Short mmCIF file of C-alpha atoms and ligand atoms in Angstrom, two decimals:
data_model
loop_
_atom_site.label_atom_id
_atom_site.label_comp_id
_atom_site.label_asym_id
_atom_site.label_seq_id
_atom_site.Cartn_x
_atom_site.Cartn_y
_atom_site.Cartn_z
CA MET A 232 -51.01 -36.36 123.53
CA ASP A 233 -47.32 -36.79 122.75
CA THR A 234 -44.98 -39.21 124.45
CA MET A 235 -43.65 -36.69 126.97
CA ALA A 236 -47.13 -35.55 127.96
CA ARG A 237 -48.30 -39.16 128.36
CA THR A 238 -45.31 -39.97 130.55
CA GLN A 239 -46.07 -36.94 132.72
CA ALA A 240 -49.78 -37.82 132.79
CA GLY A 241 -49.07 -40.78 134.98
CA ALA A 242 -47.70 -43.65 132.92
CA ALA A 243 -45.07 -44.27 135.59
CA GLU A 244 -43.34 -47.08 133.78
CA THR A 245 -41.35 -46.72 130.61
CA PHE A 246 -39.58 -49.04 128.18
CA ASP A 247 -36.76 -48.61 125.70
CA THR A 248 -36.68 -49.51 122.04
CA VAL A 249 -33.32 -50.75 120.80
CA ASN A 250 -31.53 -51.27 117.50
CA PRO A 251 -31.50 -55.10 117.14
CA ALA A 252 -28.17 -55.07 115.29
CA THR A 253 -26.24 -52.85 117.72
CA GLY A 254 -28.23 -52.96 120.95
CA GLU A 255 -28.19 -49.14 120.99
CA VAL A 256 -31.20 -47.50 122.71
CA ILE A 257 -33.30 -45.55 120.20
CA ALA A 258 -36.00 -43.99 122.40
CA THR A 259 -37.99 -44.40 125.61
CA PHE A 260 -41.77 -44.75 125.68
CA PRO A 261 -44.44 -44.87 128.38
CA VAL A 262 -46.18 -48.13 129.23
CA ASP A 263 -49.86 -47.40 128.66
CA GLY A 264 -52.54 -49.19 130.64
CA PRO A 265 -56.34 -49.11 131.01
CA ALA A 266 -56.41 -45.50 132.36
CA SER A 267 -54.36 -43.82 129.64
CA VAL A 268 -55.88 -46.02 126.91
CA GLY A 269 -59.37 -45.11 128.22
CA ALA A 270 -58.47 -41.40 128.07
CA ALA A 271 -57.28 -41.86 124.48
CA VAL A 272 -60.60 -43.51 123.57
CA THR A 273 -62.54 -40.56 125.04
CA ARG A 274 -60.47 -38.10 122.98
CA ALA A 275 -60.85 -40.32 119.91
CA GLN A 276 -64.64 -40.37 120.25
CA GLU A 277 -64.70 -36.58 119.96
CA ALA A 278 -62.20 -36.66 117.09
CA ALA A 279 -64.33 -39.29 115.32
CA GLN A 280 -67.38 -37.00 115.48
CA TRP A 281 -65.43 -34.25 113.74
CA TRP A 282 -63.60 -36.48 111.24
CA GLY A 283 -66.73 -38.49 110.38
CA GLY A 284 -68.63 -35.22 109.89
CA LEU A 285 -66.23 -33.96 107.20
CA SER A 286 -67.17 -34.43 103.56
CA TRP A 287 -65.53 -37.24 101.54
CA LYS A 288 -63.57 -34.57 99.69
CA GLU A 289 -62.30 -32.94 102.89
CA ARG A 290 -61.03 -36.26 104.23
CA ARG A 291 -59.53 -37.17 100.87
CA THR A 292 -57.57 -33.90 100.68
CA ARG A 293 -56.17 -34.42 104.18
CA LEU A 294 -55.20 -38.05 103.57
CA LEU A 295 -53.52 -37.13 100.30
CA ALA A 296 -51.59 -34.42 102.17
CA TRP A 297 -50.47 -37.15 104.60
CA LYS A 298 -49.41 -39.37 101.73
CA SER A 299 -47.36 -36.55 100.28
CA GLN A 300 -45.78 -35.97 103.73
CA LEU A 301 -44.65 -39.62 103.78
CA ALA A 302 -43.33 -39.36 100.22
CA ARG A 303 -41.29 -36.22 101.00
CA TYR A 304 -39.84 -37.60 104.23
CA ILE A 305 -39.41 -41.19 103.03
CA GLY A 306 -35.68 -41.00 103.80
CA ARG A 307 -36.18 -40.08 107.47
CA LEU A 308 -38.89 -42.63 108.06
CA ALA A 309 -36.87 -45.36 106.31
CA GLU A 310 -33.89 -44.57 108.55
CA LEU A 311 -36.09 -45.02 111.61
CA VAL A 312 -37.50 -48.32 110.29
CA HIS A 313 -33.92 -49.47 109.59
CA ASN A 314 -32.82 -48.56 113.12
CA GLU A 315 -35.75 -50.18 114.92
CA THR A 316 -36.09 -53.38 112.85
CA GLY A 317 -32.55 -53.79 111.48
CA LYS A 318 -33.83 -54.27 107.92
CA PRO A 319 -31.81 -52.76 105.04
CA LEU A 320 -32.63 -49.17 104.17
CA ALA A 321 -33.76 -50.10 100.65
CA ASP A 322 -36.26 -52.62 102.06
CA ALA A 323 -37.60 -49.95 104.41
CA GLN A 324 -37.99 -47.57 101.47
CA LEU A 325 -39.85 -50.21 99.45
CA GLU A 326 -42.20 -50.81 102.38
CA ILE A 327 -42.97 -47.09 102.68
CA PHE A 328 -43.47 -46.74 98.93
CA LEU A 329 -46.08 -49.53 99.00
CA THR A 330 -47.78 -47.86 101.97
CA ILE A 331 -48.02 -44.59 100.06
CA VAL A 332 -49.72 -46.42 97.17
CA HIS A 333 -52.30 -47.78 99.63
CA ILE A 334 -53.03 -44.44 101.35
CA ASP A 335 -53.49 -42.90 97.91
CA TRP A 336 -55.93 -45.65 96.84
CA ALA A 337 -57.92 -45.58 100.09
CA ALA A 338 -58.21 -41.77 99.98
CA ARG A 339 -59.27 -41.67 96.33
CA ASN A 340 -61.70 -44.60 96.44
CA ALA A 341 -63.46 -44.21 99.79
CA GLU A 342 -66.38 -42.20 98.41
CA LYS A 343 -66.88 -44.51 95.42
CA VAL A 344 -66.88 -47.63 97.63
CA LEU A 345 -68.65 -46.28 100.70
CA GLY A 346 -70.67 -43.31 99.47
CA PRO A 347 -74.47 -43.53 99.78
CA ARG A 348 -76.27 -45.19 96.88
CA ARG A 349 -79.76 -46.08 95.76
CA VAL A 350 -80.52 -49.76 95.43
CA ARG A 351 -83.38 -51.44 93.53
CA SER A 352 -86.32 -52.20 95.80
CA GLY A 353 -87.62 -55.14 93.75
CA LEU A 354 -91.12 -55.85 92.49
CA PRO A 355 -92.87 -56.55 95.83
CA ALA A 356 -91.51 -53.28 97.27
CA LEU A 357 -91.86 -51.01 94.25
CA ASN A 358 -93.50 -48.32 96.35
CA LEU A 359 -90.29 -47.90 98.41
CA ALA A 360 -87.13 -45.95 97.59
CA SER A 361 -84.12 -47.82 99.01
CA ARG A 362 -80.78 -46.40 100.04
CA LEU A 363 -77.60 -47.96 101.36
CA GLU A 364 -75.07 -46.01 103.40
CA TYR A 365 -71.71 -47.10 104.79
CA GLN A 366 -71.25 -45.16 108.00
CA PRO A 367 -68.02 -44.94 109.99
CA LEU A 368 -67.82 -47.22 113.03
CA GLY A 369 -66.41 -44.48 115.29
CA VAL A 370 -63.11 -45.41 116.95
CA VAL A 371 -60.92 -48.21 115.58
CA GLY A 372 -58.09 -49.72 117.64
CA VAL A 373 -55.11 -50.99 115.65
CA ILE A 374 -52.55 -53.37 117.18
CA GLY A 375 -49.52 -53.82 114.95
CA PRO A 376 -46.51 -56.13 114.57
CA TRP A 377 -42.87 -55.11 114.12
CA ASN A 378 -41.85 -56.87 110.90
CA TYR A 379 -43.35 -54.28 108.51
CA PRO A 380 -44.02 -51.52 111.04
CA VAL A 381 -45.29 -49.07 108.38
CA PHE A 382 -46.95 -51.20 105.69
CA THR A 383 -48.77 -53.67 107.91
CA PRO A 384 -50.59 -51.43 110.40
CA MET A 385 -51.28 -48.83 107.71
CA GLY A 386 -53.32 -51.46 105.85
CA SER A 387 -55.81 -50.93 108.68
CA ILE A 388 -55.06 -47.32 109.71
CA ALA A 389 -55.30 -45.70 106.26
CA TYR A 390 -58.45 -47.61 105.31
CA ALA A 391 -60.12 -46.97 108.69
CA LEU A 392 -59.36 -43.24 108.43
CA ALA A 393 -60.57 -43.08 104.82
CA ALA A 394 -63.83 -44.68 105.97
CA GLY A 395 -64.29 -41.80 108.44
CA ASN A 396 -63.09 -43.35 111.72
CA ALA A 397 -60.66 -42.08 114.34
CA VAL A 398 -57.86 -44.53 115.13
CA ILE A 399 -55.84 -45.45 118.20
CA PHE A 400 -52.64 -47.24 117.23
CA LYS A 401 -50.61 -49.51 119.48
CA PRO A 402 -47.49 -50.44 117.54
CA SER A 403 -45.36 -53.41 118.53
CA GLU A 404 -43.19 -52.75 121.59
CA LEU A 405 -40.24 -53.34 119.23
CA THR A 406 -41.20 -50.48 116.86
CA PRO A 407 -42.93 -47.69 118.82
CA ALA A 408 -40.73 -44.94 117.34
CA VAL A 409 -41.96 -45.76 113.84
CA GLY A 410 -45.55 -45.74 115.18
CA GLY A 411 -44.92 -42.39 116.86
CA TRP A 412 -43.51 -40.95 113.63
CA LEU A 413 -46.64 -41.96 111.69
CA VAL A 414 -48.94 -40.42 114.30
CA SER A 415 -46.96 -37.13 114.41
CA SER A 416 -46.85 -36.90 110.62
CA LEU A 417 -50.64 -37.07 110.39
CA ARG A 418 -50.94 -34.50 113.21
CA GLU A 419 -48.92 -32.09 111.07
CA VAL A 420 -51.45 -32.16 108.26
CA VAL A 421 -54.56 -32.67 110.44
CA PRO A 422 -53.90 -30.48 113.51
CA GLU A 423 -57.60 -29.90 114.38
CA GLN A 424 -58.35 -33.16 116.23
CA PRO A 425 -56.34 -36.25 117.27
CA VAL A 426 -57.81 -38.53 114.60
CA LEU A 427 -54.80 -40.86 114.99
CA GLN A 428 -53.36 -41.41 118.46
CA LEU A 429 -50.50 -43.49 119.78
CA VAL A 430 -50.53 -45.79 122.78
CA THR A 431 -47.43 -47.79 123.62
CA GLY A 432 -46.39 -50.85 125.57
CA ALA A 433 -46.31 -54.61 125.15
CA GLY A 434 -49.14 -57.17 125.48
CA PRO A 435 -50.93 -55.51 128.43
CA ALA A 436 -51.27 -52.20 126.52
CA GLY A 437 -52.79 -54.11 123.58
CA ASP A 438 -55.07 -55.95 125.98
CA ALA A 439 -56.23 -52.62 127.44
CA LEU A 440 -57.03 -51.40 123.92
CA ALA A 441 -58.97 -54.60 123.12
CA ARG A 442 -61.07 -54.12 126.29
CA SER A 443 -61.44 -50.33 125.97
CA GLY A 444 -64.77 -50.30 124.16
CA VAL A 445 -63.40 -49.22 120.77
CA ASP A 446 -65.87 -49.89 117.97
CA LYS A 447 -63.58 -52.33 116.16
CA LEU A 448 -60.16 -53.79 116.70
CA ALA A 449 -57.76 -54.51 113.84
CA PHE A 450 -55.08 -56.91 115.04
CA THR A 451 -51.98 -58.03 113.17
CA GLY A 452 -49.67 -60.54 114.81
CA SER A 453 -49.43 -64.22 115.64
CA ALA A 454 -52.40 -66.60 115.75
CA GLY A 455 -51.70 -67.29 119.44
CA THR A 456 -52.00 -63.62 120.36
CA ALA A 457 -55.08 -63.24 118.11
CA ARG A 458 -56.86 -65.84 120.26
CA LYS A 459 -56.16 -63.78 123.41
CA VAL A 460 -57.21 -60.54 121.70
CA MET A 461 -60.44 -62.16 120.50
CA ALA A 462 -61.22 -63.31 124.04
CA ALA A 463 -60.59 -59.77 125.32
CA CYS A 464 -62.78 -58.29 122.56
CA ALA A 465 -65.57 -60.69 123.52
CA GLU A 466 -66.06 -58.75 126.75
CA ASN A 467 -67.70 -55.84 124.91
CA LEU A 468 -68.68 -57.77 121.77
CA THR A 469 -66.06 -55.66 119.98
CA PRO A 470 -65.71 -56.95 116.41
CA MET A 471 -62.21 -57.60 115.14
CA VAL A 472 -60.08 -58.22 112.09
CA ALA A 473 -57.28 -60.75 112.60
CA GLU A 474 -54.28 -60.64 110.27
CA CYS A 475 -52.11 -63.49 111.51
CA GLY A 476 -49.18 -65.60 110.47
CA GLY A 477 -48.66 -67.83 107.46
CA LYS A 478 -46.84 -70.85 106.09
CA ASP A 479 -46.95 -69.82 102.47
CA ALA A 480 -46.34 -72.40 99.78
CA PHE A 481 -44.59 -71.81 96.45
CA LEU A 482 -45.49 -74.20 93.61
CA VAL A 483 -43.26 -74.87 90.61
CA ALA A 484 -44.81 -76.59 87.55
CA ALA A 485 -42.80 -78.68 85.07
CA ASP A 486 -43.02 -75.93 82.43
CA ALA A 487 -42.11 -73.05 84.77
CA ASP A 488 -39.37 -70.53 83.97
CA LEU A 489 -36.94 -72.03 86.49
CA ASP A 490 -34.59 -69.03 86.66
CA ALA A 491 -37.46 -66.65 87.39
CA ALA A 492 -38.97 -69.13 89.86
CA ALA A 493 -35.67 -69.62 91.73
CA ASP A 494 -35.11 -65.88 91.86
CA ALA A 495 -38.59 -65.22 93.26
CA ALA A 496 -38.43 -68.14 95.70
CA ALA A 497 -35.05 -67.03 97.08
CA TRP A 498 -36.30 -63.48 97.64
CA GLY A 499 -39.58 -64.71 99.12
CA ALA A 500 -37.77 -67.02 101.53
CA VAL A 501 -34.99 -64.82 102.87
CA SER A 502 -35.89 -61.15 102.40
CA ASN A 503 -36.41 -59.35 105.70
CA ALA A 504 -34.65 -62.37 107.27
CA GLY A 505 -37.78 -64.39 106.51
CA GLN A 506 -39.74 -62.28 108.98
CA THR A 507 -42.65 -61.85 106.58
CA CYS A 508 -46.19 -63.13 107.10
CA ILE A 509 -46.38 -63.86 103.35
CA GLY A 510 -42.80 -65.12 103.19
CA VAL A 511 -42.13 -68.36 101.29
CA GLU A 512 -41.66 -71.20 103.80
CA ARG A 513 -42.50 -74.32 101.73
CA ILE A 514 -41.68 -75.05 98.10
CA TYR A 515 -43.29 -77.91 96.12
CA VAL A 516 -41.62 -78.66 92.79
CA VAL A 517 -42.82 -81.06 90.10
CA GLU A 518 -40.36 -83.98 90.06
CA LYS A 519 -39.22 -83.51 86.48
CA VAL A 520 -37.65 -80.13 87.28
CA TYR A 521 -36.85 -80.71 90.96
CA GLN A 522 -33.07 -81.08 90.67
CA PRO A 523 -32.44 -78.17 88.25
CA PHE A 524 -34.70 -75.93 90.35
CA LEU A 525 -32.94 -76.98 93.57
CA ASP A 526 -29.55 -76.20 91.98
CA LYS A 527 -30.67 -72.75 90.86
CA LEU A 528 -32.27 -71.94 94.21
CA SER A 529 -29.30 -73.13 96.26
CA GLU A 530 -26.91 -71.10 94.11
CA ARG A 531 -28.95 -67.97 94.82
CA MET A 532 -29.49 -68.63 98.52
CA ALA A 533 -25.82 -69.46 99.11
CA ALA A 534 -24.85 -66.04 97.71
CA VAL A 535 -27.01 -64.15 100.21
CA ARG A 536 -25.48 -62.53 103.30
CA PRO A 537 -27.15 -61.01 106.35
CA GLY A 538 -25.55 -58.05 108.14
CA ASP A 539 -25.86 -54.45 109.27
CA ASP A 540 -23.75 -52.87 106.52
CA ARG A 541 -25.18 -51.18 103.44
CA ASP A 542 -24.33 -54.16 101.18
CA ALA A 543 -26.03 -56.79 103.36
CA ASP A 544 -29.00 -58.57 101.76
CA TYR A 545 -31.00 -58.56 104.96
CA GLY A 546 -30.63 -57.64 108.61
CA PRO A 547 -30.70 -59.34 112.01
CA MET A 548 -33.64 -61.11 113.61
CA THR A 549 -35.62 -58.18 114.98
CA ARG A 550 -36.95 -60.30 117.84
CA PRO A 551 -33.93 -62.14 119.29
CA GLU A 552 -36.00 -65.12 120.56
CA GLN A 553 -37.02 -65.98 117.00
CA ALA A 554 -33.54 -67.47 116.47
CA ASP A 555 -34.46 -70.18 119.01
CA VAL A 556 -37.57 -71.16 117.01
CA ILE A 557 -35.53 -71.30 113.78
CA GLU A 558 -32.90 -73.47 115.45
CA GLN A 559 -35.58 -75.84 116.77
CA HIS A 560 -37.21 -76.15 113.34
CA ILE A 561 -33.89 -76.97 111.63
CA ALA A 562 -32.97 -79.49 114.34
CA ASP A 563 -36.39 -81.16 114.14
CA ALA A 564 -36.19 -81.39 110.31
CA LEU A 565 -32.71 -82.98 110.49
CA ALA A 566 -33.75 -85.40 113.25
CA ARG A 567 -36.64 -86.60 111.09
CA GLY A 568 -34.38 -87.39 108.13
CA GLY A 569 -34.21 -84.05 106.33
CA ARG A 570 -30.93 -82.66 104.96
CA THR A 571 -29.53 -79.19 104.47
CA VAL A 572 -28.63 -78.09 100.96
CA VAL A 573 -27.56 -74.58 101.99
CA GLY A 574 -26.52 -73.66 105.54
CA GLY A 575 -27.42 -75.64 108.64
CA MET A 576 -27.45 -75.30 112.41
CA GLN A 577 -24.31 -73.17 112.14
CA SER A 578 -26.28 -70.58 110.12
CA VAL A 579 -27.80 -69.29 113.36
CA HIS A 580 -25.28 -66.81 114.75
CA ARG A 581 -27.31 -64.34 116.77
CA PRO A 582 -28.59 -61.78 116.01
CA TYR A 583 -28.16 -63.01 112.43
CA VAL A 584 -29.38 -66.14 110.68
CA ALA A 585 -27.86 -66.99 107.29
CA PRO A 586 -30.08 -68.72 104.68
CA VAL A 587 -30.98 -72.37 105.22
CA LEU A 588 -32.36 -74.56 102.43
CA LEU A 589 -33.80 -77.86 103.64
CA ALA A 590 -34.65 -80.88 101.47
CA ASP A 591 -36.26 -84.29 102.11
CA VAL A 592 -38.08 -82.89 105.11
CA PRO A 593 -41.11 -85.01 106.12
CA GLU A 594 -44.42 -83.14 105.95
CA ALA A 595 -45.07 -83.70 109.68
CA SER A 596 -41.92 -81.74 110.65
CA ARG A 597 -42.20 -78.45 112.47
CA ALA A 598 -40.38 -76.76 109.58
CA VAL A 599 -43.38 -77.69 107.40
CA THR A 600 -46.30 -77.33 109.81
CA GLU A 601 -45.38 -74.30 111.97
CA GLU A 602 -44.52 -70.71 111.04
CA THR A 603 -40.70 -70.51 111.19
CA PHE A 604 -40.46 -66.76 110.49
CA GLY A 605 -36.81 -67.03 109.50
CA PRO A 606 -34.68 -67.23 106.32
CA THR A 607 -35.29 -70.95 105.93
CA VAL A 608 -37.30 -72.90 103.37
CA THR A 609 -38.14 -76.54 102.62
CA VAL A 610 -38.13 -77.90 99.05
CA THR A 611 -40.14 -81.03 98.29
CA PRO A 612 -40.66 -82.91 95.00
CA VAL A 613 -44.23 -83.73 93.92
CA ALA A 614 -45.69 -85.79 91.06
CA ASP A 615 -47.68 -82.94 89.57
CA LEU A 616 -49.30 -79.60 90.34
CA ASP A 617 -52.37 -81.32 91.82
CA GLU A 618 -50.23 -82.98 94.47
CA ALA A 619 -48.50 -79.67 95.10
CA VAL A 620 -51.88 -78.02 95.73
CA ARG A 621 -52.96 -80.87 98.01
CA LEU A 622 -49.82 -80.63 100.17
CA ALA A 623 -49.90 -76.82 100.18
CA ASN A 624 -53.51 -76.88 101.38
CA ASP A 625 -52.75 -79.34 104.19
CA SER A 626 -51.91 -76.58 106.67
CA SER A 627 -53.67 -74.81 109.50
CA TYR A 628 -52.39 -71.57 107.95
CA ALA A 629 -53.71 -70.12 104.70
CA LEU A 630 -52.45 -66.63 103.91
CA GLY A 631 -50.60 -66.15 100.60
CA ALA A 632 -49.28 -68.54 97.94
CA THR A 633 -47.30 -68.49 94.68
CA VAL A 634 -47.53 -70.53 91.49
CA PHE A 635 -44.88 -70.60 88.77
CA ALA A 636 -46.24 -72.20 85.57
CA ARG A 637 -46.18 -71.18 81.91
CA LYS A 638 -49.62 -72.52 80.89
CA LYS A 639 -52.09 -69.87 81.97
CA ARG A 640 -55.04 -72.21 82.41
CA GLN A 641 -53.05 -74.61 84.61
CA ALA A 642 -51.66 -71.75 86.69
CA MET A 643 -55.09 -70.18 87.16
CA ALA A 644 -56.65 -73.53 88.14
CA ALA A 645 -53.94 -74.10 90.77
CA ALA A 646 -54.29 -70.51 92.04
CA SER A 647 -58.04 -70.94 92.53
CA ALA A 648 -57.66 -74.36 94.16
CA LEU A 649 -55.06 -73.16 96.67
CA ARG A 650 -56.54 -72.57 100.11
CA SER A 651 -55.19 -69.05 100.61
CA GLY A 652 -56.41 -65.49 100.84
CA MET A 653 -54.11 -64.39 98.01
CA THR A 654 -52.10 -66.11 95.26
CA ALA A 655 -49.47 -64.66 92.92
CA ILE A 656 -48.71 -66.30 89.57
CA ASN A 657 -45.22 -66.01 88.04
CA SER A 658 -44.22 -63.23 90.45
CA ILE A 659 -43.82 -62.95 94.19
CA ILE A 660 -46.32 -61.12 96.48
CA GLY A 661 -47.82 -59.28 93.50
CA PHE A 662 -51.18 -59.11 95.30
CA ALA A 663 -49.79 -56.94 98.13
CA THR A 664 -48.77 -54.26 95.64
CA VAL A 665 -52.24 -53.89 94.09
CA PRO A 666 -54.21 -51.66 96.46
CA ALA A 667 -57.55 -52.59 94.89
CA LEU A 668 -57.10 -56.23 95.99
CA PRO A 669 -58.13 -57.45 99.45
CA PHE A 670 -55.52 -58.94 101.79
CA GLY A 671 -56.21 -61.45 104.54
CA GLY A 672 -56.18 -65.06 105.61
CA ILE A 673 -58.17 -68.18 106.39
CA GLY A 674 -57.92 -70.48 109.45
CA ASP A 675 -54.91 -69.73 111.67
CA SER A 676 -53.97 -66.92 109.27
CA GLY A 677 -56.96 -64.96 110.51
CA PHE A 678 -60.16 -63.45 109.14
CA GLY A 679 -61.48 -60.21 107.75
CA ARG A 680 -59.79 -58.23 105.00
CA ILE A 681 -57.65 -55.12 104.74
CA HIS A 682 -56.87 -53.28 101.45
CA GLY A 683 -59.20 -52.68 98.53
CA ALA A 684 -62.93 -52.11 98.63
CA ASP A 685 -63.34 -54.98 101.14
CA GLY A 686 -60.75 -53.30 103.35
CA LEU A 687 -62.73 -50.05 103.32
CA ARG A 688 -66.00 -51.85 104.09
CA GLU A 689 -64.28 -53.67 106.96
CA PHE A 690 -64.20 -50.32 108.78
CA ALA A 691 -67.74 -49.20 107.96
CA ARG A 692 -71.22 -50.17 109.04
CA ALA A 693 -73.82 -50.89 106.39
CA LYS A 694 -77.00 -48.96 107.05
CA ALA A 695 -80.22 -49.64 105.17
CA ILE A 696 -82.89 -46.97 104.69
CA THR A 697 -86.25 -47.32 102.91
CA ARG A 698 -88.57 -44.39 102.20
CA GLN A 699 -92.16 -44.97 101.18
CA ARG A 700 -92.82 -43.04 98.00
CA VAL A 701 -96.44 -44.09 97.41
CA ARG A 702 -98.92 -46.20 99.37
CA PRO A 703 -98.41 -49.94 98.82
CA PRO A 704 -100.89 -51.76 96.58
CA LEU A 705 -101.30 -54.37 99.35
CA ASN A 706 -101.69 -53.25 102.95
CA LEU A 707 -99.90 -56.08 104.76
CA THR A 708 -98.24 -54.41 107.75
CA SER A 709 -101.36 -53.12 109.42
CA LEU A 710 -103.56 -54.56 112.15
CA SER A 711 -106.52 -53.76 109.91
CA ARG A 712 -105.05 -55.83 107.08
CA PRO A 713 -107.89 -57.01 104.82
CA ASP A 714 -108.09 -60.76 104.03
CA ARG A 715 -108.36 -59.77 100.40
CA ASP A 716 -104.78 -58.43 100.45
CA VAL A 717 -103.39 -61.63 101.93
CA LYS A 718 -105.13 -63.64 99.16
CA ARG A 719 -103.58 -61.33 96.59
CA LEU A 720 -100.17 -61.84 98.22
CA LEU A 721 -100.55 -65.60 97.94
CA ALA A 722 -101.52 -65.28 94.28
CA LEU A 723 -98.50 -63.04 93.69
CA THR A 724 -96.21 -65.52 95.49
CA THR A 725 -97.37 -68.35 93.20
CA LEU A 726 -96.95 -66.15 90.15
CA LEU A 727 -93.47 -64.90 91.04
CA HIS A 728 -91.97 -67.92 92.79
CA GLY A 729 -94.17 -70.96 92.16
CA LYS A 730 -92.61 -72.04 88.86
CA ARG A 731 -91.13 -75.56 88.98
CA TYR A 732 -87.34 -75.76 88.65
CA ARG A 733 -85.59 -78.91 87.50
P1 LIG B 1092 -47.31 -60.88 118.35
O1 LIG B 1092 -48.56 -61.68 118.24
O2 LIG B 1092 -46.29 -61.27 119.33
O3 LIG B 1092 -47.66 -59.36 118.68
C1 LIG B 1092 -48.47 -58.57 117.84
C2 LIG B 1092 -48.97 -57.38 118.61
O4 LIG B 1092 -49.86 -57.82 119.63
C3 LIG B 1092 -47.90 -56.57 119.32
O5 LIG B 1092 -48.20 -55.20 119.21
C4 LIG B 1092 -48.01 -57.04 120.76
O6 LIG B 1092 -47.58 -56.08 121.70
C5 LIG B 1092 -49.50 -57.24 120.87
N1 LIG B 1092 -49.93 -58.16 121.94
C6 LIG B 1092 -49.21 -59.17 122.52
N2 LIG B 1092 -49.98 -59.78 123.45
C7 LIG B 1092 -51.17 -59.16 123.45
C8 LIG B 1092 -52.38 -59.34 124.19
N3 LIG B 1092 -52.52 -60.31 125.11
N4 LIG B 1092 -53.43 -58.52 123.92
C9 LIG B 1092 -53.32 -57.56 122.97
N5 LIG B 1092 -52.21 -57.33 122.26
C10 LIG B 1092 -51.15 -58.13 122.49
O7 LIG B 1092 -46.72 -60.82 116.87
P2 LIG B 1092 -45.37 -60.13 116.39
O8 LIG B 1092 -44.23 -60.97 116.85
O9 LIG B 1092 -45.37 -58.68 116.70
O10 LIG B 1092 -45.54 -60.25 114.80
C11 LIG B 1092 -45.21 -61.41 114.10
C12 LIG B 1092 -46.47 -62.15 113.71
O11 LIG B 1092 -47.32 -61.30 112.97
C13 LIG B 1092 -46.17 -63.31 112.79
O12 LIG B 1092 -46.97 -64.42 113.11
C14 LIG B 1092 -46.53 -62.75 111.42
O13 LIG B 1092 -46.80 -63.72 110.45
C15 LIG B 1092 -47.72 -61.92 111.76
N6 LIG B 1092 -48.00 -60.91 110.73
C16 LIG B 1092 -49.14 -61.03 109.98
C17 LIG B 1092 -49.41 -60.11 108.98
C18 LIG B 1092 -50.66 -60.20 108.14
O14 LIG B 1092 -51.00 -59.22 107.51
N7 LIG B 1092 -51.36 -61.31 108.12
C19 LIG B 1092 -48.51 -59.07 108.74
C20 LIG B 1092 -47.36 -58.99 109.51
C21 LIG B 1092 -47.11 -59.91 110.51
#
């Protein structure tokens, strides 16, 4: 059902979405609640039957047609993302490009990852043929954030659809027009059934979706909201994926290419006004190169300018209240003895926040322990890469991380030792651009995985089937089981498993 129809169908209340840079109203949407969300679930259940009943090839063709639709209308969608979030047009285009890469991968790889396969039955069950199937779950609810309103929710939507599920999408209340565009664009290439539906509203609409009896809920947002969503999901034992916030660390080794590292760190810290779950928020630099790195980073950050014009490096804070959090984190860092190298309290001039580089900030400060979600970053010297890993890992969050080091072995060892779902070496957020790699967090950064084969399996149910081909040599699962067969089983157990291991 489109927005107009949903409004007429009884969603009495509406809300506006506004351009965060200009305050201009973009569109009006209905506030969905339990009744309209429940009706969407009923429609989705029918759509899931049809969609799940299509062949892998039929779904692939349709999803590739959707991908091509996004590619051809990338300009229009990017304009909408720019208007609703305030981010520069080029950033919106990059986000959509990456999304297209993911839809393409999910569509092309779903059968290979999830298609039925024979598995070995093993010696004790040689008489059985064994088969593993990954069946669709049915209806998947997706609750999205506003910071990457295309890329982030599509990490769940595209993979859930490719796995054969119908999806109900509740975008952030700050970006419903982008959500609506995505839903309409799929409807154009899949007109038969509403395999992707839109519901809109703030927290209560998401809560209604979590309680609606969907077969799985994929949530992306803050850890605090994830806790509420998990409690709501508990009502129906609805499983969920939680993609939450981060406090990503960036490690610089003594032998790192400092220009490349400073360039990557500056982009990672301030792009999208720092409103990135895998944005760089903490930098640990080996002492020997601390000062030259700090100089290079501050030079780059000082040259960056937020604004709404085409030349601006990034846009306004999409969520105005975030500026308060940023202000508090800077103030707390300064009160505890930290200093600003670039910017300061005056950098917060709503709705914009200019870059802030903080040094000498104690590890217990809010700017180090909590997600700031702004264009700020702390830089701290460390004795060596081991200390950098130790400090990076001392966080309740564990989403992404970055290591800059020339020696491959050292870089790989640090990458493995970092407590994070993903780590990039000598580049920034490389892992998000490789669709075959899973994406997700640990601890307060959430659980479950989107993207890649793990992301497809997240939206499927493993089903085991055995078929007896010939009668078993031992008749063990019968009430008339002969003692002789049990004795043979014991002899077989000793033979197969009784060997001593040292
Ligand atoms: P948020 O937690 O405020 O809201 C996220 C979504 O949840 C929104 O759609 C919101 O309407 C909905 N919601 C709010 N209360 C709800 C409730 N009680 N029940 C159900 N739904 C509810 O987060 P946000 O401000 O939209 O997004 C920013 C956060 O998202 C940051 O913490 C960021 O790091 C995180 N994020 C994580 C990833 C990732 O992949 N790990 C990606 C992007 C953003």
